[in-house]
mmCIF file of C-alpha atoms in Angstrom:
data_model
loop_
_atom_site.group_PDB
_atom_site.id
_atom_site.type_symbol
_atom_site.label_atom_id
_atom_site.label_comp_id
_atom_site.label_asym_id
_atom_site.label_seq_id
_atom_site.Cartn_x
_atom_site.Cartn_y
_atom_site.Cartn_z
ATOM 1 C CA MET A 1 -59.265 -166.007 54.271
ATOM 2 C CA SER A 2 -58.917 -162.238 53.755
ATOM 3 C CA ILE A 3 -57.124 -159.951 56.194
ATOM 4 C CA LYS A 4 -59.276 -157.678 58.325
ATOM 5 C CA LEU A 5 -58.282 -154.807 60.606
ATOM 6 C CA PHE A 6 -60.039 -153.931 63.872
ATOM 7 C CA THR A 7 -59.693 -151.177 66.447
ATOM 8 C CA HIS A 8 -61.990 -149.318 68.837
ATOM 9 C CA ASP A 9 -64.469 -146.642 67.855
ATOM 10 C CA GLY A 10 -64.802 -143.249 69.563
ATOM 11 C CA ASP A 11 -61.826 -140.959 70.065
ATOM 12 C CA PHE A 12 -58.640 -142.198 68.403
ATOM 13 C CA HIS A 13 -55.031 -141.748 69.463
ATOM 14 C CA ALA A 14 -51.567 -141.795 67.958
ATOM 15 C CA ASP A 15 -50.838 -145.385 69.012
ATOM 16 C CA GLU A 16 -53.535 -147.149 66.980
ATOM 17 C CA ILE A 17 -53.257 -144.662 64.109
ATOM 18 C CA PHE A 18 -49.523 -145.268 63.697
ATOM 19 C CA SER A 19 -50.026 -149.016 64.161
ATOM 20 C CA PHE A 20 -51.984 -148.984 60.913
ATOM 21 C CA VAL A 21 -49.384 -146.719 59.306
ATOM 22 C CA LEU A 22 -46.656 -149.258 60.115
ATOM 23 C CA LEU A 23 -48.724 -152.147 58.769
ATOM 24 C CA SER A 24 -49.458 -150.182 55.612
ATOM 25 C CA HIS A 25 -45.850 -149.198 55.024
ATOM 26 C CA PHE A 26 -44.057 -152.411 55.913
ATOM 27 C CA LYS A 27 -46.633 -155.093 55.063
ATOM 28 C CA ASN A 28 -48.708 -153.228 52.466
ATOM 29 C CA ILE A 29 -51.880 -153.912 54.460
ATOM 30 C CA ASN A 30 -54.433 -151.260 53.583
ATOM 31 C CA GLU A 31 -57.756 -152.960 54.242
ATOM 32 C CA PRO A 32 -60.730 -150.935 55.523
ATOM 33 C CA ILE A 33 -60.519 -150.578 59.297
ATOM 34 C CA ILE A 34 -63.458 -151.834 61.349
ATOM 35 C CA ARG A 35 -63.936 -149.606 64.400
ATOM 36 C CA THR A 36 -66.063 -151.135 67.136
ATOM 37 C CA ARG A 37 -66.266 -151.966 70.815
ATOM 38 C CA ASP A 38 -68.834 -154.709 70.297
ATOM 39 C CA GLN A 39 -67.439 -157.513 72.464
ATOM 40 C CA ALA A 40 -69.034 -160.293 70.408
ATOM 41 C CA ILE A 41 -67.468 -159.017 67.178
ATOM 42 C CA LEU A 42 -64.089 -158.520 68.816
ATOM 43 C CA ALA A 43 -64.159 -161.941 70.493
ATOM 44 C CA GLU A 44 -64.605 -163.611 67.106
ATOM 45 C CA ALA A 45 -61.954 -161.406 65.492
ATOM 46 C CA CYS A 46 -59.443 -162.273 68.206
ATOM 47 C CA LYS A 47 -59.778 -165.967 67.335
ATOM 48 C CA ASN A 48 -58.943 -165.426 63.658
ATOM 49 C CA ARG A 49 -55.266 -165.577 62.661
ATOM 50 C CA ASN A 50 -55.926 -163.244 59.693
ATOM 51 C CA HIS A 51 -57.578 -160.484 61.700
ATOM 52 C CA TYR A 52 -55.445 -157.768 63.266
ATOM 53 C CA VAL A 53 -57.124 -156.562 66.458
ATOM 54 C CA ILE A 54 -55.312 -153.424 67.611
ATOM 55 C CA ASP A 55 -55.689 -151.399 70.825
ATOM 56 C CA VAL A 56 -58.887 -153.234 71.745
ATOM 57 C CA GLY A 57 -59.993 -156.773 72.618
ATOM 58 C CA SER A 58 -58.181 -157.130 75.972
ATOM 59 C CA ILE A 59 -55.720 -159.689 74.551
ATOM 60 C CA TYR A 60 -52.065 -159.567 73.600
ATOM 61 C CA ASP A 61 -51.232 -162.583 71.468
ATOM 62 C CA PRO A 62 -49.103 -161.788 68.381
ATOM 63 C CA GLU A 63 -49.572 -165.331 67.049
ATOM 64 C CA TYR A 64 -53.264 -164.524 66.664
ATOM 65 C CA LEU A 65 -52.541 -160.879 65.702
ATOM 66 C CA ASN A 66 -54.056 -159.500 68.913
ATOM 67 C CA PHE A 67 -52.343 -156.283 70.032
ATOM 68 C CA ASP A 68 -54.085 -154.765 73.031
ATOM 69 C CA HIS A 69 -52.205 -153.384 76.045
ATOM 70 C CA HIS A 70 -55.025 -152.178 78.314
ATOM 71 C CA GLN A 71 -55.745 -155.406 80.200
ATOM 72 C CA ALA A 72 -54.598 -155.709 83.820
ATOM 73 C CA SER A 73 -52.442 -158.737 83.038
ATOM 74 C CA PHE A 74 -50.327 -156.844 80.485
ATOM 75 C CA ASN A 75 -46.864 -155.986 81.846
ATOM 76 C CA LEU A 76 -44.467 -155.856 78.857
ATOM 77 C CA THR A 77 -42.185 -152.835 78.703
ATOM 78 C CA ASN A 78 -40.377 -151.341 75.745
ATOM 79 C CA GLU A 79 -36.834 -152.739 75.654
ATOM 80 C CA HIS A 80 -35.464 -149.363 74.529
ATOM 81 C CA TYR A 81 -37.090 -147.515 77.451
ATOM 82 C CA GLU A 82 -37.465 -150.151 80.128
ATOM 83 C CA ASP A 83 -39.799 -148.139 82.342
ATOM 84 C CA THR A 84 -42.238 -147.546 79.475
ATOM 85 C CA PRO A 85 -45.062 -150.045 78.925
ATOM 86 C CA TYR A 86 -45.824 -150.800 75.305
ATOM 87 C CA SER A 87 -48.720 -149.150 73.532
ATOM 88 C CA SER A 88 -50.375 -150.890 70.598
ATOM 89 C CA CYS A 89 -47.938 -149.100 68.275
ATOM 90 C CA GLY A 90 -44.934 -150.475 70.144
ATOM 91 C CA LEU A 91 -46.425 -153.966 69.988
ATOM 92 C CA ILE A 92 -47.009 -153.716 66.229
ATOM 93 C CA TRP A 93 -43.450 -152.479 65.642
ATOM 94 C CA LYS A 94 -42.114 -155.303 67.826
ATOM 95 C CA TYR A 95 -44.164 -157.782 65.774
ATOM 96 C CA LEU A 96 -42.907 -156.345 62.471
ATOM 97 C CA LYS A 97 -39.267 -156.534 63.534
ATOM 98 C CA GLU A 98 -39.649 -160.126 64.670
ATOM 99 C CA ASN A 99 -41.748 -161.406 61.759
ATOM 100 C CA THR A 100 -41.033 -159.245 58.722
ATOM 101 C CA PHE A 101 -37.976 -158.748 56.535
ATOM 102 C CA LEU A 102 -37.723 -154.979 56.876
ATOM 103 C CA ASN A 103 -34.726 -154.312 54.605
ATOM 104 C CA LEU A 104 -33.700 -151.345 56.736
ATOM 105 C CA ASN A 105 -30.266 -150.364 57.973
ATOM 106 C CA SER A 106 -29.637 -150.139 61.707
ATOM 107 C CA PHE A 107 -29.626 -146.325 61.635
ATOM 108 C CA ILE A 108 -33.232 -146.182 60.336
ATOM 109 C CA ILE A 109 -34.379 -148.977 62.654
ATOM 110 C CA ASN A 110 -32.978 -147.059 65.639
ATOM 111 C CA LYS A 111 -34.813 -143.930 64.504
ATOM 112 C CA ILE A 112 -38.109 -145.822 64.254
ATOM 113 C CA ASP A 113 -37.413 -147.448 67.635
ATOM 114 C CA ASP A 114 -37.084 -143.986 69.150
ATOM 115 C CA PHE A 115 -40.171 -142.637 67.366
ATOM 116 C CA VAL A 116 -42.353 -145.566 68.425
ATOM 117 C CA SER A 117 -41.030 -145.368 71.985
ATOM 118 C CA ARG A 118 -42.219 -141.759 72.131
ATOM 119 C CA ILE A 119 -45.686 -142.894 71.068
ATOM 120 C CA ASP A 120 -45.568 -145.527 73.834
ATOM 121 C CA MET A 121 -44.644 -142.844 76.366
ATOM 122 C CA LEU A 122 -47.380 -140.527 75.121
ATOM 123 C CA ASP A 123 -50.106 -143.170 75.205
ATOM 124 C CA ASN A 124 -49.104 -144.354 78.676
ATOM 125 C CA GLY A 125 -49.095 -140.839 80.110
ATOM 126 C CA ILE A 126 -45.348 -140.757 80.761
ATOM 127 C CA LYS A 127 -44.244 -137.927 78.486
ATOM 128 C CA ASN A 128 -45.982 -135.691 75.990
ATOM 129 C CA TYR A 129 -44.907 -135.584 72.366
ATOM 130 C CA TYR A 130 -46.272 -132.350 70.968
ATOM 131 C CA GLN A 131 -45.443 -133.169 67.353
ATOM 132 C CA LEU A 132 -48.180 -135.804 67.499
ATOM 133 C CA SER A 133 -50.876 -133.500 68.849
ATOM 134 C CA ILE A 134 -52.195 -133.086 65.301
ATOM 135 C CA ILE A 135 -53.411 -136.706 65.425
ATOM 136 C CA SER A 136 -55.601 -136.275 68.500
ATOM 137 C CA ALA A 137 -56.672 -132.848 67.199
ATOM 138 C CA CYS A 138 -58.339 -134.594 64.253
ATOM 139 C CA ASN A 139 -60.965 -135.843 66.732
ATOM 140 C CA TYR A 140 -62.378 -132.297 66.508
ATOM 141 C CA TYR A 141 -62.541 -132.243 62.723
ATOM 142 C CA PRO A 142 -66.077 -131.058 61.822
ATOM 143 C CA ASP A 143 -67.330 -134.237 60.172
ATOM 144 C CA ASP A 144 -68.494 -137.762 60.968
ATOM 145 C CA GLU A 145 -66.364 -140.114 63.066
ATOM 146 C CA GLN A 146 -65.069 -142.234 60.187
ATOM 147 C CA THR A 147 -64.038 -139.177 58.178
ATOM 148 C CA LYS A 148 -62.144 -137.833 61.185
ATOM 149 C CA PHE A 149 -60.354 -141.153 61.604
ATOM 150 C CA ASN A 150 -59.432 -141.325 57.910
ATOM 151 C CA LYS A 151 -58.168 -137.752 58.024
ATOM 152 C CA ALA A 152 -55.870 -138.587 60.942
ATOM 153 C CA LEU A 153 -54.657 -141.733 59.191
ATOM 154 C CA ASP A 154 -53.784 -139.805 56.006
ATOM 155 C CA ILE A 155 -51.899 -137.183 58.012
ATOM 156 C CA ALA A 156 -50.014 -139.865 59.943
ATOM 157 C CA LYS A 157 -48.987 -141.674 56.744
ATOM 158 C CA CYS A 158 -47.681 -138.441 55.248
ATOM 159 C CA TYR A 159 -45.819 -137.547 58.446
ATOM 160 C CA PHE A 160 -44.197 -140.965 58.756
ATOM 161 C CA ASN A 161 -43.110 -140.974 55.100
ATOM 162 C CA CYS A 162 -41.545 -137.541 55.591
ATOM 163 C CA LEU A 163 -39.722 -138.798 58.686
ATOM 164 C CA LEU A 164 -38.342 -141.749 56.741
ATOM 165 C CA LYS A 165 -37.004 -139.396 54.049
ATOM 166 C CA LYS A 166 -35.475 -137.205 56.743
ATOM 167 C CA TRP A 167 -33.836 -140.190 58.443
ATOM 168 C CA GLU A 168 -32.503 -141.496 55.117
ATOM 169 C CA SER A 169 -30.924 -138.091 54.512
ATOM 170 C CA GLN A 170 -29.462 -138.080 58.021
ATOM 171 C CA HIS A 171 -28.011 -141.534 57.455
ATOM 172 C CA GLN A 172 -26.328 -140.430 54.231
ATOM 173 C CA ARG A 173 -24.899 -137.401 56.013
ATOM 174 C CA TYR A 174 -23.748 -139.601 58.906
ATOM 175 C CA GLU A 175 -21.824 -141.843 56.495
ATOM 176 C CA ILE A 176 -20.141 -138.790 54.984
ATOM 177 C CA GLU A 177 -19.273 -137.460 58.441
ATOM 178 C CA LYS A 178 -17.965 -140.840 59.518
ATOM 179 C CA LEU A 179 -15.612 -141.014 56.529
ATOM 180 C CA ALA A 180 -14.465 -137.448 57.097
ATOM 181 C CA LEU A 181 -13.690 -138.214 60.739
ATOM 182 C CA GLU A 182 -11.764 -141.344 59.817
ATOM 183 C CA ASN A 183 -9.569 -139.242 57.508
ATOM 184 C CA ALA A 184 -9.100 -136.329 59.923
ATOM 185 C CA LYS A 185 -5.504 -135.143 60.207
ATOM 186 C CA ASP A 186 -3.727 -132.381 62.106
ATOM 187 C CA GLN A 187 -6.972 -131.664 64.016
ATOM 188 C CA ILE A 188 -8.766 -130.872 60.748
ATOM 189 C CA ILE A 189 -11.809 -132.777 59.536
ATOM 190 C CA PHE A 190 -11.879 -132.632 55.743
ATOM 191 C CA SER A 191 -14.738 -133.453 53.375
ATOM 192 C CA GLU A 192 -14.997 -133.187 49.613
ATOM 193 C CA GLN A 193 -18.758 -132.909 50.136
ATOM 194 C CA LYS A 194 -20.841 -130.152 51.683
ATOM 195 C CA ILE A 195 -21.381 -130.883 55.377
ATOM 196 C CA SER A 196 -21.691 -128.764 58.490
ATOM 197 C CA VAL A 197 -20.699 -129.020 62.140
ATOM 198 C CA THR A 198 -22.812 -131.536 64.085
ATOM 199 C CA PRO A 199 -22.734 -132.941 67.641
ATOM 200 C CA TYR A 200 -21.161 -136.082 66.150
ATOM 201 C CA LEU A 201 -18.219 -134.052 64.806
ATOM 202 C CA ASN A 202 -18.049 -131.966 67.982
ATOM 203 C CA ALA A 203 -17.528 -135.181 69.940
ATOM 204 C CA SER A 204 -14.113 -135.590 68.307
ATOM 205 C CA ASP A 205 -10.862 -133.961 69.423
ATOM 206 C CA ASN A 206 -10.502 -131.940 66.219
ATOM 207 C CA LEU A 207 -10.608 -128.164 65.900
ATOM 208 C CA LEU A 208 -11.793 -127.284 62.402
ATOM 209 C CA LEU A 209 -14.026 -128.620 59.641
ATOM 210 C CA VAL A 210 -12.995 -127.951 56.032
ATOM 211 C CA SER A 211 -15.735 -128.864 53.580
ATOM 212 C CA LYS A 212 -16.840 -128.090 50.060
ATOM 213 C CA ARG A 213 -19.131 -125.070 49.673
ATOM 214 C CA ASN A 214 -19.514 -125.216 45.890
ATOM 215 C CA ASP A 215 -17.362 -126.085 42.876
ATOM 216 C CA ASN A 216 -14.801 -123.385 43.650
ATOM 217 C CA GLU A 217 -15.102 -122.577 47.328
ATOM 218 C CA TRP A 218 -14.419 -124.183 50.703
ATOM 219 C CA CYS A 219 -15.828 -123.481 54.163
ATOM 220 C CA ILE A 220 -13.458 -123.516 57.121
ATOM 221 C CA THR A 221 -15.621 -123.754 60.239
ATOM 222 C CA THR A 222 -14.654 -124.036 63.874
ATOM 223 C CA LEU A 223 -16.118 -126.876 65.883
ATOM 224 C CA ASN A 224 -18.037 -125.863 69.007
ATOM 225 C CA SER A 225 -16.425 -125.990 72.435
ATOM 226 C CA GLY A 226 -18.610 -128.887 73.559
ATOM 227 C CA TYR A 227 -20.936 -131.369 71.910
ATOM 228 C CA ASP A 228 -23.856 -128.969 71.518
ATOM 229 C CA LEU A 229 -24.472 -126.815 68.466
ATOM 230 C CA ASP A 230 -24.120 -123.322 69.889
ATOM 231 C CA PHE A 231 -22.147 -120.192 69.142
ATOM 232 C CA SER A 232 -19.047 -121.261 71.037
ATOM 233 C CA ARG A 233 -15.778 -121.477 69.100
ATOM 234 C CA ARG A 234 -13.162 -124.170 69.606
ATOM 235 C CA CYS A 235 -10.727 -122.524 67.190
ATOM 236 C CA SER A 236 -11.501 -118.993 65.990
ATOM 237 C CA ALA A 237 -10.018 -117.346 62.909
ATOM 238 C CA PRO A 238 -7.539 -114.533 63.627
ATOM 239 C CA GLU A 239 -9.280 -111.474 65.082
ATOM 240 C CA SER A 240 -7.809 -109.226 62.396
ATOM 241 C CA TRP A 241 -9.741 -111.184 59.737
ATOM 242 C CA GLY A 242 -13.178 -110.615 61.259
ATOM 243 C CA GLY A 243 -15.709 -109.088 58.871
ATOM 244 C CA LEU A 244 -13.249 -108.768 55.984
ATOM 245 C CA SER A 245 -13.675 -110.088 52.447
ATOM 246 C CA GLY A 246 -11.966 -110.224 49.075
ATOM 247 C CA LYS A 247 -8.881 -108.093 48.479
ATOM 248 C CA GLU A 248 -8.931 -106.617 51.973
ATOM 249 C CA LEU A 249 -8.927 -110.112 53.537
ATOM 250 C CA ASN A 250 -6.161 -111.227 51.143
ATOM 251 C CA GLU A 251 -3.948 -108.358 52.268
ATOM 252 C CA LYS A 252 -4.632 -108.861 55.971
ATOM 253 C CA SER A 253 -4.206 -112.656 55.917
ATOM 254 C CA GLY A 254 -1.318 -112.923 53.482
ATOM 255 C CA PHE A 255 -3.229 -115.530 51.450
ATOM 256 C CA ASP A 256 -4.645 -115.254 47.947
ATOM 257 C CA ASN A 257 -8.179 -116.289 46.994
ATOM 258 C CA MET A 258 -9.757 -115.390 50.325
ATOM 259 C CA VAL A 259 -13.493 -114.795 50.027
ATOM 260 C CA PHE A 260 -14.873 -113.902 53.460
ATOM 261 C CA CYS A 261 -14.366 -114.220 57.207
ATOM 262 C CA HIS A 262 -17.363 -113.867 59.486
ATOM 263 C CA LYS A 263 -16.979 -111.072 62.029
ATOM 264 C CA LYS A 264 -17.667 -113.627 64.795
ATOM 265 C CA LEU A 265 -14.630 -115.596 63.520
ATOM 266 C CA PHE A 266 -16.350 -118.998 63.320
ATOM 267 C CA LEU A 267 -16.385 -119.217 59.504
ATOM 268 C CA THR A 268 -13.846 -118.489 56.782
ATOM 269 C CA ILE A 269 -14.548 -119.032 53.091
ATOM 270 C CA VAL A 270 -11.734 -119.485 50.590
ATOM 271 C CA ASN A 271 -11.492 -120.050 46.863
ATOM 272 C CA GLY A 272 -9.157 -122.499 45.159
ATOM 273 C CA ASP A 273 -8.150 -126.112 45.562
ATOM 274 C CA LYS A 274 -8.071 -128.490 48.522
ATOM 275 C CA ASP A 275 -4.438 -127.789 49.385
ATOM 276 C CA HIS A 276 -5.083 -124.054 49.574
ATOM 277 C CA ALA A 277 -8.068 -124.545 51.902
ATOM 278 C CA LEU A 278 -6.052 -126.847 54.161
ATOM 279 C CA SER A 279 -3.130 -124.436 54.288
ATOM 280 C CA VAL A 280 -5.449 -121.645 55.473
ATOM 281 C CA ALA A 281 -6.980 -124.010 58.052
ATOM 282 C CA LYS A 282 -3.539 -124.950 59.374
ATOM 283 C CA TYR A 283 -2.647 -121.273 59.693
ATOM 284 C CA ILE A 284 -5.834 -120.667 61.719
ATOM 285 C CA ILE A 285 -4.844 -123.504 64.078
ATOM 286 C CA ASP A 286 -1.282 -122.222 64.419
ATOM 287 C CA ASN A 287 -2.650 -118.781 65.264
ATOM 288 C CA HIS A 288 -4.996 -120.361 67.799
ATOM 289 C CA TYR A 289 -2.106 -122.085 69.600
ATOM 290 C CA SER A 290 0.129 -119.019 69.464
ATOM 291 C CA LYS A 291 -2.269 -116.991 71.625
#
């Protein structure tokens, strides 16, 4: 028997829209969506193990693919935010994790957990999530109801795919940062790849980040005083270097191959090899402690 998808008609919301996005992405289910509140139709659909009934039907029974959360008897809460009741999106994501081989690393799963939890909070009136306002705004699209719904679904699919790409990039960067932290020495985090200061790096006890800028140059950047990314400086470059570049910076610093020092002293750029960059970084730390 063929798979069918059901949800309510009328105004749509982020929870049912992203439920269908998740089913499309992770189970490749892209059947036409039947939108109705006809109780006879929904009652029959709820009895069929091949029919997904989402955000309507007054039944939660994942064995029969029923994913409504509006009924008075429903009391499940999201395990990641225990005070937040599930929306239909949270129930679909829960179902996918328990019944589908997702082939995702824990970093991406945690990101989706957080994203879906925000939809749960939004749909249950706990906290707004303004990034998703574009979905409900599609209810005002100047066309018929089905066209509006399809427009919102297309936007949601695009948005979710972009988020996945973003999270994949963040995961790659996290792995690079993790390796750099593991190899930190003398309060210097070193990376052969181009990375920047992040809260994750700020959480360490190190002072400086030395990372590749391009084939010939290195960035020496102070970590922030706390975890947050702000303009605070844990270890500033020498004050006499501020705003200097090239030959003038070489003469003032006593090093060759100096490129630039920001006048706010949080960034120094040097040319040359790894050892040269590290020697400049160590000098900055020694100057910091000598004050």
